[in-house]
Amino acid sequence: MFLLAAFLAPGAWLIVKIPTVEKAQLCFFLATLVCAALACAKLLPMRRPAKGAVLAAGLVTAAFLLALVTNAFPVQQFLYDLYGEMPGYLWLCYPAIFLLAASLGLGRWVRTALRVVTVVGLLLLAVAFYQRFFTPWVNVFGSSAYNVSAFIPIPVLALWLATMDLRGMRRAGQVTAAKRAPVILWFVAALAAAVAIMAISYGMLGIFSVGALVLLIAAVRPQLFGLPEGRFCKGVQIGGRIALGLLVLALVAALLPQVSGLVVKRSDLPSLTSENIRSRIEFSYASEALTAARPLTGSGPAGFRFNVYRYLGSWIYGNTATIGTEPLAYSPPSPHSLPWEIMTRLGLIGLLALLAAGWFWLRDTAGGAGLTFGHKKKENTSSSGDRPSGSIVDLRAACMIAALAWLFSLFVTPMHFASGLLGAALAGLACARPEATGMDALALPSAAKVVARVAGCIALVVLAVFFSRQQYALARVPGIVIGGADAQGLSLLESVDQAASGDPMVKCYLLQMRLLLSTNQQELNQQIQAVQTAPGYITGFTPNFTQFAQYALSQMQSLQTSDTANFSAVTTLLHQAASTGPVTPALLGEQLHLAVVSGSAPAIQRATAEVKRPFFNGKTAAELYPPIADYLASVQTNSGKQ
């Protein structure tokens, strides 16, 4: 149940209809609480985790908290994210699941549990494969790109199950055709899973992830391929380690603008034929600049989208086709690579903390997986003298490979809650110890321990209720906004704001709706002033201003008012948007809108020329921002009247 909850955390069971972001986030968080509740209720074979696991989880959590408290709007970053999809409390689910998994006592249950997870993963992959080729969209986990990261552990788990069956047959001396059938079936399942992962990705992510997985298996445990011990197996391991090292160096080098700039200059990026490559290289340049702005603690766990738009080139907006009026379209939610995720969000201190956490994890994991890492090769033993068996060594190796493959897939894709918790759980299992036996298994509960467990369960229930109320309230927002601006919609938004007080998107929608519902010049002026005095998590994200300007100008047209103070306020909003980031199609469009409403002929002439200039990678703002067509039609109408 623990492993299934971690695997299905993003709501993979909703395979017919993609769950809303809020409901998927809630599934992710509740799955973590379920895992914690199993531990509190003593329903898991828990042991004290290894020191390396505790240090690794502690360092990751400390780096997160430091970045959170040293950046602006920690409450919004923790509870809601800043216009993104990964609130801070979801980031903390990863070290929590890792530490819980590292505390599990490994016993006979592991094989059954991993078999169930693998079978469920194979079934979901079959559904995703069908959806990829026979339906318009892949609904499993919400997006095909994130499926790859969530599913990448499945092939190696199938290989482990195959080699365990093969090992058992060889040990019993019963290698017969009938006995080989389950082994062959698991090998075929592993191959089918790898093919499905490559196929469901709409880009190269699946192929890259499977390739990295193959190299990891070769470098760590080539026996998972069914190879017997010997020279050939050792040669495969050495070759795999060399190839894996070269791949890591190539990845790190490709993510550095100083290296990628030797191949293609930033000024030449718009001319590249591959939109995927040019946009990701541009993200690396912007991430480097964002890191330089806050090098030590980064921009916070949720601060990437809130800040990175300032460092992007204007040409990149020509790659997004018709992106409409939504401000979020002008700022990517992620740098699309794990190293830059860490540097931009947690800074250099966070990177060093995570590298140290990785060292402690690998040091404890490698020895138990039959490898040498930082000390002489040996089998780890606990204080009670338990010694891992050969099957436990293979299990740890498989879990280690699966967790590393999960991290490798995140090198070239966004870190997103839909990537699942299975990778973190397997990382914990890789350094878990065998179940306690004999006197170690006698854990007579004291009254204090019982009270602590009951209090822990009550706390988990309280958290579940709080976040369920919050997320269900937020899930209503898209329907309210689509319904249009009216008194009922405003009332519903205000009720959502009470349940999720401080959510940046809800606050933005409230300001926008109040602008559109202004009934006279004085009320409109008050609402524009409310925009200017809004909290920093709204005014600090200046792409919002273009949309506020659009609604304010539209309402001025509707009310047929030409109040000088209102014009001045809207002009200030657009100037502030222009001064803090690159020119966007929406910004040029709203500058034209302002000129049309003001009626200034010279301003209209200048703004019209700007929206028709091929400024965005060969495209004009008029092609990318739909409202411009209405503004230009209004200009022609007014010219005809004159």
XYZ file of C-alpha atoms in Angstrom:
642
model
C 0.000 0.000 0.000
C 2.867 2.369 0.821
C 4.530 1.896 -2.572
C 1.252 2.028 -4.484
C 0.299 5.280 -2.765
C 3.662 6.770 -3.733
C 3.305 5.581 -7.325
C -0.285 6.732 -7.800
C 0.174 9.981 -5.864
C -0.611 12.396 -8.741
C -3.942 10.694 -9.377
C -2.982 8.203 -12.078
C -6.203 6.324 -11.365
C -8.051 9.163 -13.130
C -7.102 7.777 -16.533
C -10.279 8.704 -18.402
C -10.331 12.410 -17.604
C -7.352 14.553 -16.689
C -7.847 15.770 -13.105
C -7.668 19.479 -12.461
C -4.326 20.668 -11.120
C -5.802 21.322 -7.693
C -7.310 17.833 -7.390
C -4.098 16.216 -8.624
C -2.102 18.241 -6.081
C -4.496 17.089 -3.383
C -4.057 13.438 -4.437
C -0.287 13.907 -4.220
C -0.430 15.397 -0.734
C -3.035 12.968 0.622
C -0.973 10.022 -0.636
C 1.936 11.311 1.442
C -0.317 11.657 4.491
C -1.595 8.107 3.989
C 1.984 6.821 3.998
C 2.726 8.794 7.168
C -0.493 7.514 8.775
C 0.547 3.911 8.090
C 3.745 4.599 10.015
C 1.947 6.384 12.881
C -0.540 3.543 13.195
C 2.295 0.995 13.369
C 0.995 -0.750 10.235
C 4.444 -0.765 8.628
C 7.500 -2.807 9.699
C 9.439 0.274 10.773
C 13.066 0.435 11.848
C 15.302 3.306 12.778
C 16.710 4.573 9.442
C 20.418 4.635 8.676
C 22.283 7.820 9.616
C 22.998 8.545 5.956
C 19.286 8.561 5.150
C 18.510 10.885 8.065
C 21.296 13.262 7.046
C 20.195 13.226 3.399
C 16.550 13.986 4.246
C 17.585 16.613 6.793
C 19.883 18.423 4.362
C 17.243 18.517 1.618
C 14.603 19.832 4.021
C 16.978 22.409 5.515
C 17.941 23.698 2.051
C 14.264 24.047 1.156
C 13.364 25.889 4.371
C 16.355 28.232 4.081
C 15.385 29.210 0.535
C 11.782 29.654 1.657
C 12.382 31.960 4.632
C 15.057 34.070 2.912
C 12.842 34.962 -0.042
C 9.749 37.079 -0.493
C 6.244 35.795 0.231
C 7.104 32.564 2.109
C 3.431 31.891 2.932
C 2.372 32.106 -0.719
C 5.377 30.034 -1.808
C 4.597 27.362 0.740
C 0.818 27.142 0.388
C 0.073 28.131 -3.194
C 3.243 28.587 -5.258
C 3.714 31.842 -7.171
C 1.628 31.232 -10.297
C 3.049 27.719 -10.673
C 1.888 24.182 -9.951
C 4.236 23.044 -7.173
C 3.506 24.654 -3.781
C 6.203 24.322 -1.166
C 4.385 21.714 0.883
C 4.421 19.406 -2.168
C 8.203 19.736 -2.430
C 8.464 18.532 1.173
C 6.595 15.347 0.258
C 9.751 14.011 -1.422
C 12.071 13.969 1.630
C 9.139 12.768 3.778
C 8.463 9.746 1.557
C 12.195 9.073 1.207
C 12.720 8.980 4.969
C 9.636 6.828 5.547
C 10.816 4.346 2.912
C 14.316 4.309 4.419
C 12.682 3.387 7.745
C 10.922 0.307 6.365
C 12.223 -3.066 7.435
C 12.952 -5.135 4.329
C 11.328 -8.549 4.462
C 9.342 -11.020 2.408
C 6.675 -8.396 1.757
C 9.008 -6.407 -0.526
C 8.836 -8.806 -3.459
C 5.045 -8.960 -3.387
C 4.754 -5.189 -3.033
C 7.110 -4.471 -5.942
C 5.354 -7.090 -8.057
C 2.027 -5.309 -7.480
C 3.525 -1.884 -8.262
C 5.133 -3.245 -11.435
C 1.910 -4.860 -12.650
C -0.050 -1.648 -11.972
C 2.645 0.326 -13.793
C 2.473 -2.018 -16.783
C -1.310 -1.648 -16.938
C -1.068 2.159 -16.806
C 1.626 2.089 -19.497
C -0.678 0.005 -21.671
C -3.439 2.588 -21.215
C -1.029 5.453 -21.921
C 0.293 3.659 -25.015
C -3.258 3.193 -26.296
C -4.119 6.831 -25.612
C -0.939 8.014 -27.311
C -1.748 6.390 -30.638
C -5.535 6.027 -30.676
C -6.854 9.076 -28.803
C -6.107 12.843 -28.998
C -4.202 13.021 -25.710
C -2.482 10.934 -23.056
C -4.520 11.306 -19.873
C -2.505 9.074 -17.537
C -0.833 11.348 -14.958
C -2.157 14.329 -16.905
C 0.635 14.665 -19.469
C 2.835 12.359 -21.481
C 5.962 14.359 -20.641
C 5.535 13.705 -16.934
C 4.628 10.054 -17.425
C 8.210 9.283 -18.382
C 9.629 10.370 -15.040
C 6.929 8.542 -13.097
C 7.187 5.320 -15.115
C 10.953 5.021 -15.582
C 11.419 2.780 -12.476
C 9.002 0.146 -13.868
C 11.398 -1.597 -16.343
C 14.153 -2.054 -13.758
C 11.678 -3.427 -11.206
C 10.503 -5.958 -13.797
C 14.132 -6.935 -14.460
C 14.699 -7.400 -10.730
C 11.670 -9.690 -10.481
C 12.981 -11.704 -13.435
C 16.467 -12.132 -11.976
C 15.026 -13.088 -8.590
C 13.047 -15.899 -10.213
C 16.116 -16.930 -12.199
C 18.319 -16.878 -9.088
C 15.792 -19.034 -7.220
C 15.709 -21.610 -10.011
C 19.494 -21.812 -10.240
C 19.806 -22.156 -6.493
C 17.240 -24.990 -6.486
C 18.758 -26.598 -9.591
C 15.367 -26.547 -11.350
C 16.072 -24.593 -14.531
C 13.388 -26.160 -16.727
C 11.317 -24.824 -19.617
C 8.225 -24.612 -17.435
C 10.116 -22.795 -14.704
C 11.618 -20.362 -17.231
C 8.195 -19.076 -18.334
C 7.753 -16.504 -15.492
C 11.350 -15.319 -15.976
C 10.822 -14.795 -19.697
C 7.525 -13.061 -18.989
C 9.176 -10.536 -16.660
C 11.984 -9.871 -19.156
C 9.392 -9.298 -21.896
C 7.454 -7.016 -19.538
C 10.608 -4.968 -18.862
C 11.248 -4.614 -22.601
C 7.614 -3.715 -23.281
C 7.678 -1.090 -20.517
C 10.838 0.480 -21.962
C 9.324 0.598 -25.463
C 6.087 2.105 -24.126
C 8.005 4.794 -22.216
C 9.871 5.751 -25.379
C 6.647 5.791 -27.387
C 4.367 7.822 -25.086
C 6.763 10.772 -24.998
C 6.062 13.306 -27.732
C 9.752 14.249 -27.825
C 13.140 12.662 -27.166
C 12.629 12.479 -23.405
C 11.480 8.861 -23.387
C 14.370 7.673 -25.556
C 16.897 9.569 -23.454
C 15.455 8.261 -20.183
C 15.476 4.637 -21.318
C 19.014 5.031 -22.675
C 20.186 6.435 -19.336
C 18.422 3.567 -17.553
C 20.259 0.977 -19.664
C 23.604 2.629 -18.866
C 22.762 2.746 -15.159
C 21.927 -0.967 -15.094
C 25.142 -1.774 -16.938
C 27.194 0.416 -14.594
C 25.631 -0.691 -11.307
C 24.176 -4.187 -11.699
C 24.506 -5.802 -15.169
C 23.262 -9.049 -13.597
C 19.769 -7.536 -13.932
C 20.074 -8.207 -17.659
C 20.315 -11.895 -16.785
C 24.091 -12.004 -17.218
C 25.975 -14.522 -15.070
C 28.927 -13.444 -12.933
C 32.210 -13.449 -14.821
C 34.594 -11.470 -16.992
C 31.977 -10.462 -19.518
C 29.686 -9.126 -16.792
C 32.588 -7.191 -15.274
C 33.478 -5.774 -18.686
C 29.900 -4.617 -19.202
C 30.004 -2.911 -15.803
C 33.238 -1.063 -16.565
C 31.983 0.009 -19.989
C 28.695 1.134 -18.493
C 30.451 3.267 -15.894
C 32.604 4.960 -18.516
C 29.590 5.648 -20.762
C 27.538 6.877 -17.810
C 30.295 9.241 -16.716
C 30.540 10.650 -20.233
C 26.754 11.101 -20.347
C 26.753 13.030 -17.063
C 29.570 15.286 -18.291
C 27.765 15.869 -21.586
C 24.506 16.734 -19.812
C 26.126 19.168 -17.407
C 28.096 20.765 -20.239
C 25.004 21.123 -22.425
C 23.173 22.907 -19.609
C 25.924 25.529 -19.242
C 25.483 28.557 -21.530
C 29.269 28.962 -21.683
C 29.503 25.543 -23.348
C 26.367 25.631 -25.494
C 27.432 29.124 -26.607
C 30.485 27.613 -28.276
C 28.172 25.703 -30.609
C 25.403 28.264 -31.098
C 25.344 31.880 -29.959
C 22.352 33.223 -28.076
C 21.660 35.680 -30.870
C 21.388 32.754 -33.299
C 18.851 30.789 -31.232
C 15.787 32.169 -33.088
C 17.123 30.705 -36.333
C 17.392 27.123 -35.020
C 14.853 24.767 -36.566
C 14.212 22.818 -33.364
C 11.901 24.812 -31.129
C 12.569 22.432 -28.236
C 16.338 22.928 -28.372
C 16.336 26.695 -28.822
C 13.804 27.312 -26.064
C 15.690 25.106 -23.578
C 18.994 26.815 -24.357
C 17.258 30.151 -23.825
C 15.945 28.840 -20.487
C 19.535 28.038 -19.483
C 20.645 31.608 -20.235
C 17.729 33.026 -18.266
C 18.371 30.572 -15.403
C 22.014 31.599 -15.245
C 21.035 35.267 -15.012
C 18.400 34.509 -12.371
C 20.953 32.543 -10.349
C 23.436 35.429 -10.592
C 20.764 37.766 -9.199
C 20.326 35.616 -6.066
C 23.277 33.211 -5.950
C 23.196 31.951 -2.356
C 19.609 30.958 -1.570
C 17.994 31.308 -4.983
C 14.574 32.770 -5.657
C 12.745 30.353 -3.373
C 11.094 26.976 -3.932
C 8.314 28.622 -5.953
C 10.158 31.667 -7.229
C 11.207 30.612 -10.726
C 8.194 31.684 -12.762
C 7.764 34.786 -10.613
C 11.205 36.093 -11.613
C 12.588 34.431 -14.744
C 10.541 36.391 -17.304
C 12.831 39.361 -16.647
C 15.754 37.512 -18.240
C 14.136 35.930 -21.307
C 14.623 37.163 -24.856
C 11.555 38.622 -26.591
C 11.936 36.284 -29.552
C 10.895 33.281 -27.441
C 7.260 34.413 -27.449
C 7.074 33.696 -31.168
C 7.354 29.982 -30.344
C 4.178 29.850 -28.297
C 1.776 30.438 -31.207
C -1.397 32.187 -30.051
C -0.908 32.536 -26.314
C -3.812 34.831 -25.613
C -4.112 37.208 -22.684
C -3.062 34.949 -19.804
C 0.004 36.518 -18.091
C 1.385 33.090 -17.151
C 1.938 32.389 -20.843
C 4.797 34.896 -20.757
C 6.840 33.144 -18.088
C 7.788 29.441 -18.143
C 7.005 27.482 -14.960
C 10.305 25.585 -14.924
C 13.837 25.691 -16.394
C 13.256 22.126 -17.643
C 16.368 20.699 -16.013
C 17.035 19.487 -12.492
C 20.388 21.312 -11.979
C 18.873 24.661 -12.934
C 15.772 23.870 -10.865
C 18.052 23.592 -7.834
C 20.237 26.608 -8.609
C 17.398 29.014 -9.429
C 15.131 27.929 -6.568
C 17.569 26.972 -3.773
C 20.796 28.687 -4.828
C 24.392 27.626 -4.270
C 23.756 26.712 -0.626
C 20.896 24.479 -1.711
C 23.026 22.842 -4.404
C 25.812 22.075 -1.928
C 23.278 20.713 0.557
C 21.734 18.426 -2.055
C 25.147 17.244 -3.254
C 26.049 16.412 0.343
C 22.711 14.621 0.740
C 23.481 12.626 -2.407
C 26.900 11.699 -1.022
C 25.458 10.380 2.244
C 22.779 8.454 0.350
C 25.209 6.897 -2.127
C 27.689 6.059 0.629
C 25.088 4.038 2.526
C 23.352 2.674 -0.547
C 26.352 1.556 -2.581
C 27.761 -0.716 0.129
C 24.418 -2.453 0.591
C 24.079 -2.833 -3.188
C 27.392 -4.652 -3.501
C 29.353 -1.634 -4.798
C 32.359 0.324 -3.604
C 31.747 3.987 -2.900
C 33.935 6.022 -0.643
C 34.987 3.005 1.466
C 36.034 -0.578 1.072
C 33.477 -2.892 -0.443
C 31.566 -4.597 2.302
C 28.085 -5.591 3.268
C 26.469 -3.180 5.670
C 25.449 -4.538 9.002
C 23.263 -2.953 11.589
C 24.011 -2.558 15.239
C 22.134 -5.803 15.848
C 24.471 -7.664 13.532
C 21.949 -8.364 10.753
C 23.604 -9.011 7.396
C 21.800 -8.461 4.101
C 21.244 -11.544 1.960
C 21.988 -11.767 -1.744
C 18.363 -10.964 -2.590
C 18.490 -7.824 -0.437
C 21.695 -6.738 -2.190
C 19.987 -7.168 -5.568
C 16.938 -5.310 -4.290
C 19.010 -2.367 -3.109
C 20.860 -2.258 -6.417
C 17.585 -2.272 -8.360
C 16.079 0.453 -6.162
C 19.243 2.510 -6.460
C 19.163 2.242 -10.264
C 15.446 3.070 -10.405
C 15.902 6.172 -8.220
C 18.893 7.390 -10.232
C 17.027 6.806 -13.513
C 14.157 8.901 -12.112
C 16.606 11.725 -11.346
C 18.218 11.402 -14.784
C 14.843 11.833 -16.475
C 14.407 15.088 -14.537
C 17.640 16.436 -16.023
C 15.746 17.309 -19.202
C 12.143 17.823 -18.060
C 10.322 19.966 -15.479
C 10.357 18.973 -11.826
C 6.645 18.534 -11.340
C 4.393 16.816 -8.812
C 3.153 14.519 -11.595
C 6.618 12.922 -11.763
C 5.405 10.950 -8.755
C 6.851 9.853 -5.452
C 7.885 6.348 -6.496
C 11.427 7.501 -7.277
C 11.816 8.983 -3.792
C 10.332 5.845 -2.194
C 12.729 3.578 -4.085
C 15.647 5.821 -3.092
C 14.649 5.217 0.526
C 14.288 1.454 0.041
C 17.784 1.382 -1.448
C 19.264 2.221 1.959
C 16.656 0.492 4.156
C 17.681 -2.345 6.484
C 16.194 -5.838 6.860
C 13.266 -6.336 9.208
C 14.107 -6.619 12.881
C 14.201 -10.148 14.290
C 14.556 -11.698 17.731
C 14.939 -9.240 20.573
C 15.163 -6.302 18.149
C 11.596 -7.016 17.057
C 10.251 -6.609 20.587
C 8.987 -3.047 20.716
C 6.627 -2.882 23.666
C 4.728 0.410 23.293
C 4.908 2.732 26.240
C 2.064 5.079 27.089
C 4.043 8.028 25.718
C 4.580 6.281 22.379
C 0.888 5.458 22.066
C -0.057 9.070 22.833
C 2.490 10.289 20.266
C 1.089 7.988 17.576
C -2.490 9.049 18.306
C -1.469 12.723 18.262
C 0.359 12.160 14.981
C -2.701 10.570 13.376
C -4.906 13.431 14.591
C -2.456 15.972 13.159
C -2.491 14.184 9.793
C -6.294 14.244 9.731
C -6.293 17.975 10.510
C -3.819 18.623 7.685
C -5.878 16.505 5.295
C -9.060 18.430 6.114
C -7.327 21.824 5.837
C -5.725 21.167 2.464
C -8.785 19.348 1.103
C -10.927 22.384 1.889
C -8.361 24.660 0.298
C -7.816 22.604 -2.859
C -11.494 21.933 -3.491
C -12.149 25.663 -3.190
C -9.372 26.422 -5.685
C -10.688 23.759 -8.060
C -13.841 25.879 -8.471
C -11.921 28.898 -9.764
C -11.590 27.940 -13.474
C -15.340 27.377 -13.756
C -16.057 30.691 -12.042
C -13.697 32.597 -14.336
C -15.026 30.929 -17.489
C -18.528 31.897 -16.394
C -17.660 35.576 -16.909
C -17.763 38.659 -14.730
C -21.019 39.087 -12.835
C -22.153 39.596 -9.253
C -22.602 35.881 -8.657
C -19.112 35.104 -9.964
C -17.624 37.807 -7.762
C -19.417 36.395 -4.728
C -18.143 32.887 -5.488
C -14.580 34.161 -5.923
C -14.790 35.976 -2.601
C -15.876 32.740 -0.904
C -12.899 30.934 -2.489
C -10.636 33.714 -1.237
C -11.855 33.065 2.306
C -11.015 29.341 2.033
C -7.651 29.952 0.316
C -6.694 33.366 1.598
C -3.613 34.785 -0.101
C -3.647 32.649 -3.239
C -2.036 34.847 -5.956
C -4.280 33.693 -8.798
C -7.489 34.183 -6.800
C -6.390 37.691 -5.797
C -5.629 38.495 -9.447
C -9.018 37.220 -10.615
C -10.754 39.261 -7.908
C -9.008 42.450 -9.031
C -9.805 41.734 -12.673
C -13.468 40.968 -12.019
C -13.909 44.074 -9.868
C -12.420 46.165 -12.680
C -14.897 44.695 -15.161
C -17.841 45.186 -12.787
C -17.137 48.878 -12.138
C -20.341 50.818 -12.842
C -19.062 54.399 -12.878
C -15.920 56.461 -13.251
C -15.327 56.853 -9.526
C -15.630 53.126 -8.847
C -13.310 52.323 -11.748
C -10.746 54.758 -10.378
C -10.915 53.044 -6.965
C -10.388 49.619 -8.525
C -7.383 50.819 -10.537
C -5.912 52.215 -7.306
C -6.564 48.821 -5.672
C -4.463 47.231 -8.412
C -1.613 49.652 -7.748
C -1.695 48.934 -3.994
C -2.157 45.148 -4.322
C 0.170 42.794 -2.394
C 3.690 42.333 -3.708
C 3.045 38.789 -4.919
C 0.704 40.396 -7.478
C 2.490 43.640 -8.330
C 5.890 41.929 -8.296
C 4.820 39.726 -11.214
C 4.522 42.510 -13.758
C 3.045 40.420 -16.615
C -0.150 40.816 -14.560
C -0.164 44.516 -15.393
C -0.856 44.017 -19.087
C -4.050 42.158 -18.250
C -5.082 44.691 -15.612
C -4.522 47.392 -18.235
C -6.653 45.493 -20.750
C -9.597 45.194 -18.348
C -9.304 48.798 -17.158
C -9.214 50.151 -20.709
C -12.102 47.910 -21.795
C -14.188 49.198 -18.907
C -13.270 52.806 -19.738
C -14.593 52.196 -23.246
C -17.733 50.585 -21.861
C -18.375 53.492 -19.471
C -17.352 56.026 -22.144
C -15.110 57.813 -19.686
C -11.857 59.612 -20.408
C -10.730 60.336 -16.870
C -7.171 61.698 -16.898
C -6.272 59.983 -13.627
C -7.317 56.619 -15.033
C -5.283 57.106 -18.201
C -2.283 58.057 -16.100
C -2.685 55.001 -13.858
C -2.965 52.600 -16.827
C 0.038 54.242 -18.494
C 2.022 53.694 -15.289
C 1.048 49.999 -15.252
C 2.248 49.496 -18.819
C 5.463 51.447 -18.214
C 6.236 49.288 -15.192
C 5.588 46.122 -17.213
C 7.915 47.361 -19.962
C 10.702 48.355 -17.565
C 11.126 45.041 -15.737
C 11.067 42.450 -18.508
C 11.203 41.843 -22.241
C 8.615 43.217 -24.622
C 5.698 40.805 -24.955
C 2.935 40.611 -27.587
C 0.382 41.511 -24.903
C 2.351 44.590 -23.866
C 2.464 45.965 -27.428
C -1.198 45.125 -27.825
C -2.255 46.984 -24.706
C -0.112 49.983 -25.658
C -2.157 50.107 -28.854
C -5.326 49.664 -26.786
C -4.329 52.650 -24.623
C -3.697 54.763 -27.705
C -7.079 53.823 -29.185
C -8.975 54.680 -25.985
C -7.074 57.965 -25.547
C -7.698 58.882 -29.187
C -4.183 60.233 -29.718
C -3.460 59.946 -33.461
C 0.380 60.001 -33.122
C 0.241 57.357 -30.379
C -2.076 55.188 -32.492
C 0.265 55.469 -35.465
C 3.326 54.460 -33.405
C 1.536 51.603 -31.629
C 0.054 50.270 -34.884
C 3.509 50.127 -36.455
C 4.856 48.259 -33.404
C 2.212 45.519 -33.420
C 2.802 44.935 -37.153
C 6.582 44.668 -36.824
C 7.993 41.072 -36.985
C 9.543 41.303 -33.533
C 8.906 37.823 -32.100
C 11.020 35.373 -34.043
C 9.618 36.580 -37.338
C 6.053 36.934 -36.048
C 4.178 40.088 -35.180
C 2.334 40.892 -31.985
C -0.839 41.058 -34.086
C -0.375 37.370 -34.961
C 0.260 36.301 -31.363
C -2.149 38.400 -29.298
C -5.777 37.990 -30.459
C -7.254 41.232 -28.975
C -5.068 43.288 -31.339
C -7.409 42.434 -34.221
C -10.237 44.231 -32.408
C -8.018 47.211 -31.600
C -6.958 47.566 -35.248
C -10.577 47.258 -36.384
C -11.472 50.057 -33.974
C -8.699 52.224 -35.475
C -10.066 51.662 -38.983
C -13.606 52.422 -37.863
C -12.562 55.680 -36.233
C -10.506 56.636 -39.301
C -13.522 56.014 -41.527
C -15.695 58.239 -39.373
C -13.160 61.031 -39.589
